[in-house]
Amino acid sequence: MPRIAEARPPAEPSSPEQRARHVRILRAASHIAAEKGLERVQMHEVAKAAGVAIGTLYRYFPSKTHLFTAVMAEQIDRFNETAPRPKPGTSPEDAVYEVLVNATRQLLRRPALAIAMMQSSSSANAATITDAGRIDTAFREIILKTLGIETPTVQDITLTRLLMQCWYGGLQASLNGRLSMPDAEADIRLACRLLLAPRSNVGKG
């Protein structure tokens, strides 16, 4: 499991130049982890590949947990921007299923990187690593948007959270070789239909 450094707030990029450095770091970390896996990633190697000083890297990302949680948050943001719209006639539950399966397939294309992101985000404390909460919020928004729910109820939020937990578990099992891809996709489809059936906008629109 990735080591969590002493709690201290990481810096946030506040200028276009800093944002560019931030993105270079995330892309470099993604590339290295995809080749080597989390345990063999060295922070000085990420800094060198990104063209930044090691102090700059640690200022933004005090540990590998911070770094790869941020990598996952960035990828989810990008996925949200590029996810295809549901096909006409697709039920909301099946539209969410397609979104989650698409995300699963994208992550499994680079399994070593996916493991690095999953391990880091699952061990990240949202109180000290803000990108952990950002991941949860982004995924919730993706699901609610796909369902067509603009003003979610408390139950909608709970159902979405349960679905996310189910998806995370299936993805982790697939990455560990304990669940085949066809079985994982069948589980996601069933979870969508069962968990989303009591949502607030059923039968509306």
Coordinates of C-alpha atoms in Angstrom, one line a residue:
M1 CA 0.0 0.0 0.0
P2 CA 1.3 3.5 -0.7
R3 CA 2.7 5.4 2.3
I4 CA 0.9 8.4 3.5
A5 CA 3.2 11.2 4.5
E6 CA 2.7 13.5 7.5
A7 CA -0.5 15.5 7.0
R8 CA 0.3 18.9 5.5
P9 CA -1.8 20.8 2.9
P10 CA -0.4 20.4 -0.6
A11 CA 0.0 23.5 -2.7
E12 CA -2.6 24.2 -5.4
P13 CA -1.6 25.6 -8.8
S14 CA -2.7 29.2 -9.1
S15 CA -1.3 30.3 -12.5
P16 CA -1.3 28.9 -16.0
E17 CA 2.4 28.1 -15.6
Q18 CA 1.8 26.3 -12.4
R19 CA -1.2 24.4 -13.8
A20 CA 1.0 23.3 -16.7
R21 CA 3.6 21.9 -14.3
H22 CA 0.9 20.2 -12.3
V23 CA -0.5 18.5 -15.4
R24 CA 3.0 17.5 -16.6
I25 CA 3.6 15.8 -13.2
L26 CA 0.3 13.9 -13.4
R27 CA 1.0 12.7 -17.0
A28 CA 4.6 11.7 -16.1
A29 CA 3.3 9.7 -13.0
S30 CA 0.6 8.0 -15.1
H31 CA 3.2 6.9 -17.7
I32 CA 5.7 5.6 -15.2
A33 CA 3.1 3.8 -13.1
A34 CA 1.6 2.2 -16.2
E35 CA 5.0 0.7 -17.0
K36 CA 6.3 -0.2 -13.5
G37 CA 3.4 -0.3 -11.0
L38 CA 3.0 1.8 -7.9
E39 CA 5.6 0.2 -5.7
R40 CA 8.4 0.8 -8.2
V41 CA 7.5 4.4 -8.9
Q42 CA 10.2 6.8 -7.5
M43 CA 9.2 10.4 -6.8
H44 CA 12.5 11.7 -8.2
E45 CA 11.9 9.8 -11.4
V46 CA 8.5 11.5 -11.8
A47 CA 10.0 14.9 -11.1
K48 CA 12.7 14.3 -13.8
A49 CA 10.2 13.0 -16.4
A50 CA 7.9 16.1 -15.7
G51 CA 10.8 18.5 -15.9
V52 CA 10.3 19.9 -12.4
A53 CA 12.4 20.1 -9.3
I54 CA 11.8 17.4 -6.6
G55 CA 10.9 20.2 -4.2
T56 CA 8.2 21.3 -6.6
L57 CA 6.8 17.8 -6.9
Y58 CA 6.6 17.4 -3.1
R59 CA 5.0 20.8 -2.7
Y60 CA 2.1 19.7 -4.8
F61 CA 2.1 16.0 -3.8
P62 CA 3.6 15.2 -0.4
S63 CA 3.3 11.5 -1.0
K64 CA 2.6 8.9 -3.7
T65 CA -0.9 8.6 -2.2
H66 CA -1.5 12.3 -2.9
L67 CA 0.0 11.9 -6.3
F68 CA -2.0 9.0 -7.6
T69 CA -5.2 10.0 -6.0
A70 CA -4.8 13.2 -8.0
V71 CA -4.1 11.2 -11.1
M72 CA -7.4 9.4 -10.7
A73 CA -9.3 12.6 -10.0
E74 CA -7.8 14.1 -13.2
Q75 CA -8.7 11.0 -15.3
I76 CA -12.3 11.1 -14.0
D77 CA -12.6 14.7 -14.9
R78 CA -11.4 13.9 -18.4
F79 CA -13.8 11.0 -18.6
N80 CA -16.7 13.2 -17.6
E81 CA -15.8 15.6 -20.5
T82 CA -15.5 12.9 -23.1
A83 CA -18.1 10.3 -22.1
P84 CA -20.6 9.7 -24.9
R85 CA -24.2 10.7 -24.5
P86 CA -26.7 7.8 -24.0
K87 CA -28.2 6.4 -27.2
P88 CA -31.8 7.4 -27.8
G89 CA -34.2 4.9 -26.2
T90 CA -31.7 3.7 -23.6
S91 CA -33.1 3.5 -20.1
P92 CA -31.4 5.6 -17.4
E93 CA -30.2 2.5 -15.6
D94 CA -28.7 1.1 -18.8
A95 CA -27.2 4.5 -19.6
V96 CA -25.4 4.5 -16.2
Y97 CA -24.3 0.9 -16.9
E98 CA -22.7 1.9 -20.2
V99 CA -20.9 4.8 -18.5
L100 CA -19.5 2.6 -15.8
V101 CA -18.5 -0.2 -18.2
N102 CA -16.8 2.4 -20.4
A103 CA -14.9 3.7 -17.4
T104 CA -13.9 0.1 -16.4
R105 CA -12.6 -0.7 -19.9
Q106 CA -10.6 2.5 -20.0
L107 CA -9.0 1.8 -16.7
L108 CA -8.2 -1.9 -17.5
R109 CA -6.3 -0.9 -20.6
R110 CA -3.5 0.1 -18.2
P111 CA -4.0 -2.3 -15.3
A112 CA -0.8 -1.3 -13.4
L113 CA -1.8 2.3 -13.4
A114 CA -5.4 1.4 -12.5
I115 CA -4.1 -0.5 -9.4
A116 CA -1.9 2.4 -8.4
M117 CA -4.9 4.8 -8.6
M118 CA -7.3 2.4 -6.8
Q119 CA -4.9 1.6 -4.0
S120 CA -4.0 5.3 -3.5
S121 CA -7.6 6.6 -3.6
S122 CA -8.9 3.9 -1.3
S123 CA -6.3 4.7 1.4
A124 CA -6.6 8.5 1.0
N125 CA -8.1 10.3 3.9
A126 CA -10.5 13.0 2.5
A127 CA -9.7 15.3 5.4
T128 CA -6.1 15.6 4.3
I129 CA -6.2 14.6 0.6
T130 CA -8.9 16.8 -1.1
D131 CA -8.7 14.9 -4.4
A132 CA -10.3 11.9 -2.6
G133 CA -13.5 13.8 -2.1
R134 CA -13.2 15.3 -5.6
I135 CA -13.3 11.7 -7.0
D136 CA -16.4 10.9 -5.1
T137 CA -18.1 14.1 -6.1
A138 CA -17.2 13.8 -9.8
F139 CA -18.5 10.3 -10.0
R140 CA -21.7 11.2 -8.2
E141 CA -22.2 14.0 -10.7
I142 CA -21.6 11.8 -13.7
I143 CA -24.2 9.2 -12.5
L144 CA -26.8 11.8 -11.5
K145 CA -26.4 13.7 -14.8
T146 CA -26.7 10.4 -16.7
L147 CA -29.9 9.6 -14.8
G148 CA -31.3 13.1 -15.5
I149 CA -31.5 14.1 -11.8
E150 CA -30.9 17.8 -11.3
T151 CA -31.9 18.0 -7.7
P152 CA -31.1 14.8 -6.0
T153 CA -32.8 13.6 -2.8
V154 CA -31.0 12.1 0.1
Q155 CA -32.0 8.7 -1.1
D156 CA -30.6 9.5 -4.6
I157 CA -27.3 10.4 -3.0
T158 CA -27.3 7.2 -1.0
L159 CA -28.2 5.0 -4.0
T160 CA -25.4 6.6 -6.0
R161 CA -22.9 6.0 -3.3
L162 CA -23.9 2.4 -3.0
L163 CA -23.5 1.9 -6.7
M164 CA -20.1 3.6 -6.7
Q165 CA -19.0 1.2 -3.9
C166 CA -20.2 -1.8 -5.9
W167 CA -18.4 -0.6 -9.0
Y168 CA -15.2 0.0 -7.1
G169 CA -15.4 -3.5 -5.6
G170 CA -16.0 -5.1 -9.0
L171 CA -13.1 -3.2 -10.6
Q172 CA -10.8 -4.1 -7.8
A173 CA -11.8 -7.8 -8.2
S174 CA -11.1 -7.6 -11.9
L175 CA -7.7 -6.1 -11.4
N176 CA -6.8 -8.8 -8.9
G177 CA -7.9 -11.5 -11.3
R178 CA -10.7 -12.7 -9.1
L179 CA -13.5 -11.7 -11.4
S180 CA -13.7 -12.0 -15.2
M181 CA -14.5 -9.0 -17.3
P182 CA -17.9 -10.5 -18.5
D183 CA -18.8 -11.3 -14.9
A184 CA -17.8 -7.8 -13.8
E185 CA -20.0 -6.2 -16.5
A186 CA -22.9 -8.5 -15.7
D187 CA -22.6 -7.5 -12.0
I188 CA -22.5 -3.8 -12.9
R189 CA -25.6 -4.2 -15.0
L190 CA -27.5 -5.9 -12.2
A191 CA -26.3 -3.4 -9.6
C192 CA -27.5 -0.5 -11.8
R193 CA -31.0 -2.0 -12.2
L194 CA -31.4 -2.9 -8.6
L195 CA -29.9 0.1 -6.9
L196 CA -31.3 2.8 -9.2
A197 CA -34.8 1.5 -9.3
P198 CA -36.0 3.5 -6.3
R199 CA -34.5 6.8 -7.5
S200 CA -36.6 10.0 -7.2
N201 CA -37.3 10.5 -10.9
V202 CA -38.6 7.1 -11.8
G203 CA -41.5 7.4 -14.2
K204 CA -40.9 11.1 -14.8
G205 CA -40.1 12.8 -18.1

